[in-house]
mmCIF file of C-alpha atoms and ligand atoms in Angstrom:
data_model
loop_
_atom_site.group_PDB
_atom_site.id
_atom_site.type_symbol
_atom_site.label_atom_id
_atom_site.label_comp_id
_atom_site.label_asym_id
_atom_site.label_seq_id
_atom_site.Cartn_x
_atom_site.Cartn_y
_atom_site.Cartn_z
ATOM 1 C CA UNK A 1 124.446 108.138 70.407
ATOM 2 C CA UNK A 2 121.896 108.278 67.595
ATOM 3 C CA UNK A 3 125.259 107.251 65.393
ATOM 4 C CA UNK A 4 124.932 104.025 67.140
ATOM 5 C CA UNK A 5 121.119 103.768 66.271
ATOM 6 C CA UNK A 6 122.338 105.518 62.478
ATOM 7 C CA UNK A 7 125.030 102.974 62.258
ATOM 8 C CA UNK A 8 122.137 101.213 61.479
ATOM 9 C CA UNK A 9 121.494 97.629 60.655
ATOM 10 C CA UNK A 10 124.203 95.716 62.805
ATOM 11 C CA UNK A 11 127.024 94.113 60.104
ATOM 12 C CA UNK A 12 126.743 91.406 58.515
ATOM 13 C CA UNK A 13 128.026 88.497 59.973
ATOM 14 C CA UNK A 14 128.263 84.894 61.611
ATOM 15 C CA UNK A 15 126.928 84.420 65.198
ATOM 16 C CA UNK A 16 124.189 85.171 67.200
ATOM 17 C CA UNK A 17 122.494 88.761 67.021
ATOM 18 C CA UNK A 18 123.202 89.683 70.498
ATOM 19 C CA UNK A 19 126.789 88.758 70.612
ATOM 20 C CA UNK A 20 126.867 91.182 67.107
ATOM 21 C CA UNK A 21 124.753 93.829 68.988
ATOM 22 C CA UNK A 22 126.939 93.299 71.615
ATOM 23 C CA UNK A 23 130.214 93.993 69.693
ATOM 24 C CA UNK A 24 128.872 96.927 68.148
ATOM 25 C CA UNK A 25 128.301 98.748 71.147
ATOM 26 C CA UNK A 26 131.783 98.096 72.674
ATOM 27 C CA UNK A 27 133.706 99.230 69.369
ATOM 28 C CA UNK A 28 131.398 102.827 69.649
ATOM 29 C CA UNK A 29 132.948 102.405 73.422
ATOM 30 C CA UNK A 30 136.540 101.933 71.936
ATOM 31 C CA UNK A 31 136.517 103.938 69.643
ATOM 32 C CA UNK A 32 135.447 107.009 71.715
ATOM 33 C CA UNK A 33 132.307 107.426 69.815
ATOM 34 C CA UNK A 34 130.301 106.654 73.508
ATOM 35 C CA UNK A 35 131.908 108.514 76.158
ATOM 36 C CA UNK A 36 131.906 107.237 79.875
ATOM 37 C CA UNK A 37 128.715 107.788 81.774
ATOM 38 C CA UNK A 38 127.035 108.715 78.457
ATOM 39 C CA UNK A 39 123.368 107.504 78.545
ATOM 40 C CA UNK A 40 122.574 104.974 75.379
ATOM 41 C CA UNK A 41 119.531 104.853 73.996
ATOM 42 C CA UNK A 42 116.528 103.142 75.621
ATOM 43 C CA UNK A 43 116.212 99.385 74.876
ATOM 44 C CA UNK A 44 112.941 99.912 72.813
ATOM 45 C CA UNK A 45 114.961 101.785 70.539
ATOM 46 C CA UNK A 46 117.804 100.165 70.772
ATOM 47 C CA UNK A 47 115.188 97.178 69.130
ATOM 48 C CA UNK A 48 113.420 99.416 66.720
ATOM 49 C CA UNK A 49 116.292 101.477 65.395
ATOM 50 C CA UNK A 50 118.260 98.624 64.620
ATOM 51 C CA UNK A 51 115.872 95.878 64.304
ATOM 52 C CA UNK A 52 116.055 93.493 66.704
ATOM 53 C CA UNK A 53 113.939 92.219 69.591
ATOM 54 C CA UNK A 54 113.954 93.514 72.761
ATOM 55 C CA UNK A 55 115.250 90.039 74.156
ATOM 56 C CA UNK A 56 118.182 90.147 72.218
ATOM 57 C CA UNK A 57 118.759 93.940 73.072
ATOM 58 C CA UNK A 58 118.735 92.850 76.760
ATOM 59 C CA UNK A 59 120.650 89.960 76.607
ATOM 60 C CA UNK A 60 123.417 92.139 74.667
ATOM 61 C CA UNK A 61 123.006 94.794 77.620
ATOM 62 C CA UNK A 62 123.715 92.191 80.518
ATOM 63 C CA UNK A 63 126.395 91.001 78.404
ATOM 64 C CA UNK A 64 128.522 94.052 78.632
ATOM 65 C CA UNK A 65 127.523 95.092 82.233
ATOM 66 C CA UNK A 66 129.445 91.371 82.871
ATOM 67 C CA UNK A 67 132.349 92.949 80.758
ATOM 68 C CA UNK A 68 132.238 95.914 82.698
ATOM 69 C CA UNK A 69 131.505 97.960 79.362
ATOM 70 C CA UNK A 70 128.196 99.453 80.293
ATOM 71 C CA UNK A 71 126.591 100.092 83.761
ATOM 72 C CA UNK A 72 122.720 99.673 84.518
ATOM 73 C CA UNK A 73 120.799 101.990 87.153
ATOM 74 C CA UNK A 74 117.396 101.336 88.351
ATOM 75 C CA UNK A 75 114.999 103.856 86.713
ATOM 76 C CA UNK A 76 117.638 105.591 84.954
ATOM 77 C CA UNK A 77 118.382 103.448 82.076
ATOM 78 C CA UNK A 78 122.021 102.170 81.025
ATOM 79 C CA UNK A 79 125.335 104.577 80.950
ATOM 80 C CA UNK A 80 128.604 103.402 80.287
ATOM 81 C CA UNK A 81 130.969 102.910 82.480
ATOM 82 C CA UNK A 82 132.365 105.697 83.497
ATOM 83 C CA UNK A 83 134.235 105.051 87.131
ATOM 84 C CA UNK A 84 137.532 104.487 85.550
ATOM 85 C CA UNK A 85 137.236 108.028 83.936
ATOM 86 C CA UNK A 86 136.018 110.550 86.947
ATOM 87 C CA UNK A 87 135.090 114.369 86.433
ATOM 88 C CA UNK A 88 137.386 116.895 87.967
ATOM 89 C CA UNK A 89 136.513 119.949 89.612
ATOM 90 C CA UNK A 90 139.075 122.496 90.591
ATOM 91 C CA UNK A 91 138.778 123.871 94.234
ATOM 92 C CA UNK A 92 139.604 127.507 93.688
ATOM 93 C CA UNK A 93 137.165 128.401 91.223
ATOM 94 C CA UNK A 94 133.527 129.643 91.791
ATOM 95 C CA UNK A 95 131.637 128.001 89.407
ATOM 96 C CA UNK A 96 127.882 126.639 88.742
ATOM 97 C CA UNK A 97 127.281 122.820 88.162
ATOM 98 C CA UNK A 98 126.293 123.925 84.509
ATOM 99 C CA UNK A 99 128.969 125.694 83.951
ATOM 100 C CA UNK A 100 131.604 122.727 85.186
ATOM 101 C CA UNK A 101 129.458 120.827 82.759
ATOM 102 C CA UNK A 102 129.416 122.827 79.678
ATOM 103 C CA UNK A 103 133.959 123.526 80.028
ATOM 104 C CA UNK A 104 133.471 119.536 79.745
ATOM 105 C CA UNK A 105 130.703 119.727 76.854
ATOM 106 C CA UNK A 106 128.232 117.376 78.730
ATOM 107 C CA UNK A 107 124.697 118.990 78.992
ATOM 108 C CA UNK A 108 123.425 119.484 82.227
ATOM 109 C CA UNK A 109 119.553 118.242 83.175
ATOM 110 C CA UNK A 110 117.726 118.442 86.556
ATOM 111 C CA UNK A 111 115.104 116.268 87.968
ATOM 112 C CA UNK A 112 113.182 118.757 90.394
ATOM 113 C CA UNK A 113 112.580 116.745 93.973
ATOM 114 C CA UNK A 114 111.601 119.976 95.924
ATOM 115 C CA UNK A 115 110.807 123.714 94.832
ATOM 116 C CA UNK A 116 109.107 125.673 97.480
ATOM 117 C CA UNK A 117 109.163 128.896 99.462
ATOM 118 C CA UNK A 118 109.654 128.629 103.367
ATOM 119 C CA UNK A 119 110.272 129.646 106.593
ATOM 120 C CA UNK A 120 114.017 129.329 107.173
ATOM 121 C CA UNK A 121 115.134 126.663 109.809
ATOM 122 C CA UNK A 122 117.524 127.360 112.938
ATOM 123 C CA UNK A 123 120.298 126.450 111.301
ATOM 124 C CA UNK A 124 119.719 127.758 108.253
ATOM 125 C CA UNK A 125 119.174 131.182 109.778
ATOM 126 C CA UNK A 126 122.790 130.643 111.192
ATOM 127 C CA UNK A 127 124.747 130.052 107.819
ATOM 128 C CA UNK A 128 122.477 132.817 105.804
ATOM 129 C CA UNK A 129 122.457 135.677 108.801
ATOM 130 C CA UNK A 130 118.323 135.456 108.727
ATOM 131 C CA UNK A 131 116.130 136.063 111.548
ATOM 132 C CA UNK A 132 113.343 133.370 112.565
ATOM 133 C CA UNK A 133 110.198 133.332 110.274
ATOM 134 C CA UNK A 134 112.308 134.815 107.063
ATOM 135 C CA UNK A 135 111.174 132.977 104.012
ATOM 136 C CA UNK A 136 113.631 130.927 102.069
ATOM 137 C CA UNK A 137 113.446 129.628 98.252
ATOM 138 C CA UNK A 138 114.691 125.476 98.761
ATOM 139 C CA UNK A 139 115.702 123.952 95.135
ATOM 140 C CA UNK A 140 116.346 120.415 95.453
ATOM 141 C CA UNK A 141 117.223 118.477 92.130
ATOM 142 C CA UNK A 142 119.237 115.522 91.199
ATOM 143 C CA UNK A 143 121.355 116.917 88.213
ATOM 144 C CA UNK A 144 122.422 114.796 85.736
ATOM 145 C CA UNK A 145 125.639 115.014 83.079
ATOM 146 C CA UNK A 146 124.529 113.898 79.278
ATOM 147 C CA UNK A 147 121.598 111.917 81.223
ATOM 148 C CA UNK A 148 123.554 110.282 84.066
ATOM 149 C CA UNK A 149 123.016 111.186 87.064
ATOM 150 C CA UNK A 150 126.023 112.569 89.287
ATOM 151 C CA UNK A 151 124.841 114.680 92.484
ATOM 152 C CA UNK A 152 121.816 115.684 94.936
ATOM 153 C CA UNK A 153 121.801 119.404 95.434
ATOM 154 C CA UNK A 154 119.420 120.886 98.159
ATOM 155 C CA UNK A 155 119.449 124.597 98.016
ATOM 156 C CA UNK A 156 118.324 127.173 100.198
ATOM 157 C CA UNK A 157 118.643 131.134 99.276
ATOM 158 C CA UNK A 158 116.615 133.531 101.092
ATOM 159 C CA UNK A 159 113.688 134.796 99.340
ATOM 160 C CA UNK A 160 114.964 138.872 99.427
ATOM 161 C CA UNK A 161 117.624 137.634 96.449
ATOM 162 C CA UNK A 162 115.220 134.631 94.946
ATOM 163 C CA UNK A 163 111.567 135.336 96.234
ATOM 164 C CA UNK A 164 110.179 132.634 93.952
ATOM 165 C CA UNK A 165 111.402 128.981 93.182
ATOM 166 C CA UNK A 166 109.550 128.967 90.224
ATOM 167 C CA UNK A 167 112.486 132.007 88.410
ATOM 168 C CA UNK A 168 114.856 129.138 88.729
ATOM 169 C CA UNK A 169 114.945 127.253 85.027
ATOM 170 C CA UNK A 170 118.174 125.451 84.527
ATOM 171 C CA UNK A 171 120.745 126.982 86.292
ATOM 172 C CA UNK A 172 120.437 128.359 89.933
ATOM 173 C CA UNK A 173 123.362 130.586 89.374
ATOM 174 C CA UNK A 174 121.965 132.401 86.594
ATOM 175 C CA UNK A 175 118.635 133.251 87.949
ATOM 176 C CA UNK A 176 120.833 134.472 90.924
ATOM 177 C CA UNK A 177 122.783 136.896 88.638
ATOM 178 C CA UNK A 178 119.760 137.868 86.531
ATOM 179 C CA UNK A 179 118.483 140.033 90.006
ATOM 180 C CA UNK A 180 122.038 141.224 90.170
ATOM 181 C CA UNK A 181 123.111 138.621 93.544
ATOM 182 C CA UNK A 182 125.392 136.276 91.694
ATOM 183 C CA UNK A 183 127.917 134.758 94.751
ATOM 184 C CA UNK A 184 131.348 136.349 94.300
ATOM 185 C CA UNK A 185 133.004 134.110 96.982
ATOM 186 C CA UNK A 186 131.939 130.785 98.809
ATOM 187 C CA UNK A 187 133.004 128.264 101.981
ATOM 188 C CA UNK A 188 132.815 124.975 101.062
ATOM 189 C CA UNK A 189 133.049 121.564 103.280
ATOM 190 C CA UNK A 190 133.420 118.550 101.847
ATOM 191 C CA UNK A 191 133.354 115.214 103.785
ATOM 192 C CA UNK A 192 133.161 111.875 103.389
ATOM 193 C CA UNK A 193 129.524 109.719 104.054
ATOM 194 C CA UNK A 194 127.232 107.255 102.781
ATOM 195 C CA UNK A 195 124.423 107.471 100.821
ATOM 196 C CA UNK A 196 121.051 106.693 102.246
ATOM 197 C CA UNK A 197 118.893 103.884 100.602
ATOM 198 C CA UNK A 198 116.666 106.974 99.093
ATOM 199 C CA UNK A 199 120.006 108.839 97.622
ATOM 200 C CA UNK A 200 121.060 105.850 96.686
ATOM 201 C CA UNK A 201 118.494 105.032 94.693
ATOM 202 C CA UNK A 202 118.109 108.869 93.094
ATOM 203 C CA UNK A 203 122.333 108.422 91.558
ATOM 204 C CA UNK A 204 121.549 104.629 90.383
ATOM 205 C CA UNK A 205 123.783 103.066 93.318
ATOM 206 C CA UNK A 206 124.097 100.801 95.898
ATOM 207 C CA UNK A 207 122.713 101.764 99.312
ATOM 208 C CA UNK A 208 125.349 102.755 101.475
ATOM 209 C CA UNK A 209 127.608 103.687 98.540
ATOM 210 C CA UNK A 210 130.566 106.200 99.438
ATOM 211 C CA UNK A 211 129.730 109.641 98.529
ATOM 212 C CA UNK A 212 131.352 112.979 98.839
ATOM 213 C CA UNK A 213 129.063 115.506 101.057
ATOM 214 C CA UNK A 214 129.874 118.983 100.193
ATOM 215 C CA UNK A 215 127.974 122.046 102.271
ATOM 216 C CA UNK A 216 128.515 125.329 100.426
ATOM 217 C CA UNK A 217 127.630 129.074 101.430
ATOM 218 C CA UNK A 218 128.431 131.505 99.250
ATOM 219 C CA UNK A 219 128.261 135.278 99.177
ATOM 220 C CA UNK A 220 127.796 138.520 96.811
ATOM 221 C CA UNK A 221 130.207 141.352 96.542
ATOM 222 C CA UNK A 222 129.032 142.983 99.551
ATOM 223 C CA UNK A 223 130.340 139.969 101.879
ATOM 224 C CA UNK A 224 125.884 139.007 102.503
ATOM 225 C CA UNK A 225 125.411 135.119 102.626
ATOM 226 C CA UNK A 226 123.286 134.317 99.221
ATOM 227 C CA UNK A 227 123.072 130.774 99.465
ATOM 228 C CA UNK A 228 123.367 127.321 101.498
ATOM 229 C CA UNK A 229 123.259 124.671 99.351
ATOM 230 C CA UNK A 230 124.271 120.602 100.808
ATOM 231 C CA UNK A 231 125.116 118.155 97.825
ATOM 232 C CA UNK A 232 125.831 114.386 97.535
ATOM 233 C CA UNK A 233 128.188 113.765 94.766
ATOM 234 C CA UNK A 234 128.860 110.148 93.142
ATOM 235 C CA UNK A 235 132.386 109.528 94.557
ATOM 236 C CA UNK A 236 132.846 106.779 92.044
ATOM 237 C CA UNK A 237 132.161 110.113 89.593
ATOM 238 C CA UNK A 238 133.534 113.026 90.690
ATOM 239 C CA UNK A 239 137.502 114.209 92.046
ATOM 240 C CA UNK A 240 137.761 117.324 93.401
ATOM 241 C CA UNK A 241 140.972 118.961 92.487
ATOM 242 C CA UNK A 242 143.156 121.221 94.599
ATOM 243 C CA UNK A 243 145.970 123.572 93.348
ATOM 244 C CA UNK A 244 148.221 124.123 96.757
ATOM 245 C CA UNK A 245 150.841 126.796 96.392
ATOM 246 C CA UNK A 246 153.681 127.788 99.293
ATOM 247 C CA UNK A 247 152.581 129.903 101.974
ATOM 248 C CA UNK A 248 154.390 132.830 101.836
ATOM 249 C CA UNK A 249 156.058 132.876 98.867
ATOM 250 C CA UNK A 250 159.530 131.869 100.034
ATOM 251 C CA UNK A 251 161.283 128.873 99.654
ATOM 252 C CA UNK A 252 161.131 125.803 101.759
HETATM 253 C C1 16G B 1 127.426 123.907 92.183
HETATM 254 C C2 16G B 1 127.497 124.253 93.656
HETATM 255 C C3 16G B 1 126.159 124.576 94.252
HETATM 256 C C4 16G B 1 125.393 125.556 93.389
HETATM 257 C C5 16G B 1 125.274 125.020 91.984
HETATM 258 C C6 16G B 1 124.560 125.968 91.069
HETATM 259 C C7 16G B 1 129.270 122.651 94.373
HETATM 260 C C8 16G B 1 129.688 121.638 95.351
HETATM 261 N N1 16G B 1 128.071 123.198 94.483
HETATM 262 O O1 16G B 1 126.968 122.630 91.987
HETATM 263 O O2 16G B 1 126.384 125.147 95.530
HETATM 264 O O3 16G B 1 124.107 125.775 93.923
HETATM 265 O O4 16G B 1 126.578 124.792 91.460
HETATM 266 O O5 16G B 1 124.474 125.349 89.810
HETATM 267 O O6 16G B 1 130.026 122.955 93.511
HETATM 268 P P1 16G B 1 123.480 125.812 88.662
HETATM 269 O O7 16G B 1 123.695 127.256 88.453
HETATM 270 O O8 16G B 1 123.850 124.959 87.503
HETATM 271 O O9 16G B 1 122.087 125.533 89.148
#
């Protein structure tokens, strides 16, 4: 990223400066130096870093969302396109959203929406085997890959294994483990649905955009519920992967 910025002045040559600007940023595409769904730098230092005006760092921008090279999402700032090239997550292994991350070597980030301790709802009770009036950690956050944003989690783990929000840093799973309740085993539901105009918003998409809704509870080694946690996941972003093996072990 800052190699683009680094790369410095934009080359010599005939033509106007955006269409140069313009050029430069799809060769870091090509050539692999830019990643898809990376986040580039913000236009003001797009224009200071290499020089230019702002109006000719925009005009380069909406250039190459036409091409298809770079996407734009309100509030977040401008990734590129990364749809063609979707993250995979394997179905049979327990693993935290910053650890799929880091076995990728994208940084995870969080924007907190909610972080509170409450009474547990009817149906949470059900999932997490609480009585009425237990009190319940929620952890809501939009987490983000390298800046982009890929998924709504809403969390809710019952305050005997997290009895304050506030323990929770970066990842969920290790605050979990750090009192000794990591989850050893999980049920997970995935679905298809729309985003709301809110979600929508939150993952820099179109209202009504397709979305893969994924409820998970998962449980510690003595077989107690730890955690209910309902996510929204880009589908233009994400595949979730599947190993299937014959039941049985014999042959067909
Ligand atoms: C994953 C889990 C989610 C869990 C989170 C913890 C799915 C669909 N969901 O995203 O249930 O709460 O990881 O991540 O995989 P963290 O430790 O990075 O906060």
């Amino acid at each position: 990223m800052s190699a683009l910025l680094k790369a410095g002045a934009l080359p010599e040559g005939q033509g106007p400066l955006y269409l140069r600007l313009q050029a430069l940023i799809r060769g870091a595409v090509e050539a692999g130096d830019l990643k898809p769904m990376d986040a580039l730098p913000s236009e003001r230092d797009l224009a200071e870093g290499l020089g230019v005006s702002r109006v000719t760092v925009r005009k380069a921008l909406t250039g190459l969302v036409g091409e298809g090279v770079v996407e734009q999402r309100q509030g977040s700032g401008t990734f590129v396109a990364g749809s063609r090239r979707k993250l995979q997550q394997g179905l049979s292994h327990l693993t935290s959203f910053t650890e799929d991350m880091a076995t990728r070597g994208r940084r995870t980030t969080s924007d907190w929406l909610l972080r509170a301790l409450e009474r547990v709802t009817p149906a949470e009770a059900m999932h997490l085997a609480l009585s009425p009036g237990d009190l319940v950690c929620r952890i809501h956050r939009l987490r983000r890959a390298d800046g982009a944003p890929l998924a709504i989690e809403r969390a809710c783990v019952p305050a005997a294994i997290l009895p304050d929000p506030g323990l929770v840093a970066d990842s969920l799973y290790a605050a979990m483990s750090a009192s000794g309740r990591h989850p050893v085993r999980a049920l997970q539901r995935i679905s298809a649905g729309n985003l709301s105009a809110d979600e929508a918003a939150l993952l820099g998409v179109a209202p009504g955009t397709a979305a893969l809704s994924i409820t998970r509870v998962s449980f510690d080694a003595e077989g107690r519920p730890v955690e209910l946690t309902q996510s929204q996941y880009r589908g233009d972003a994400y595949d979730f992967v599947a190993e299937l093996t014959l039941s049985g072990g014999g042959t067909p």
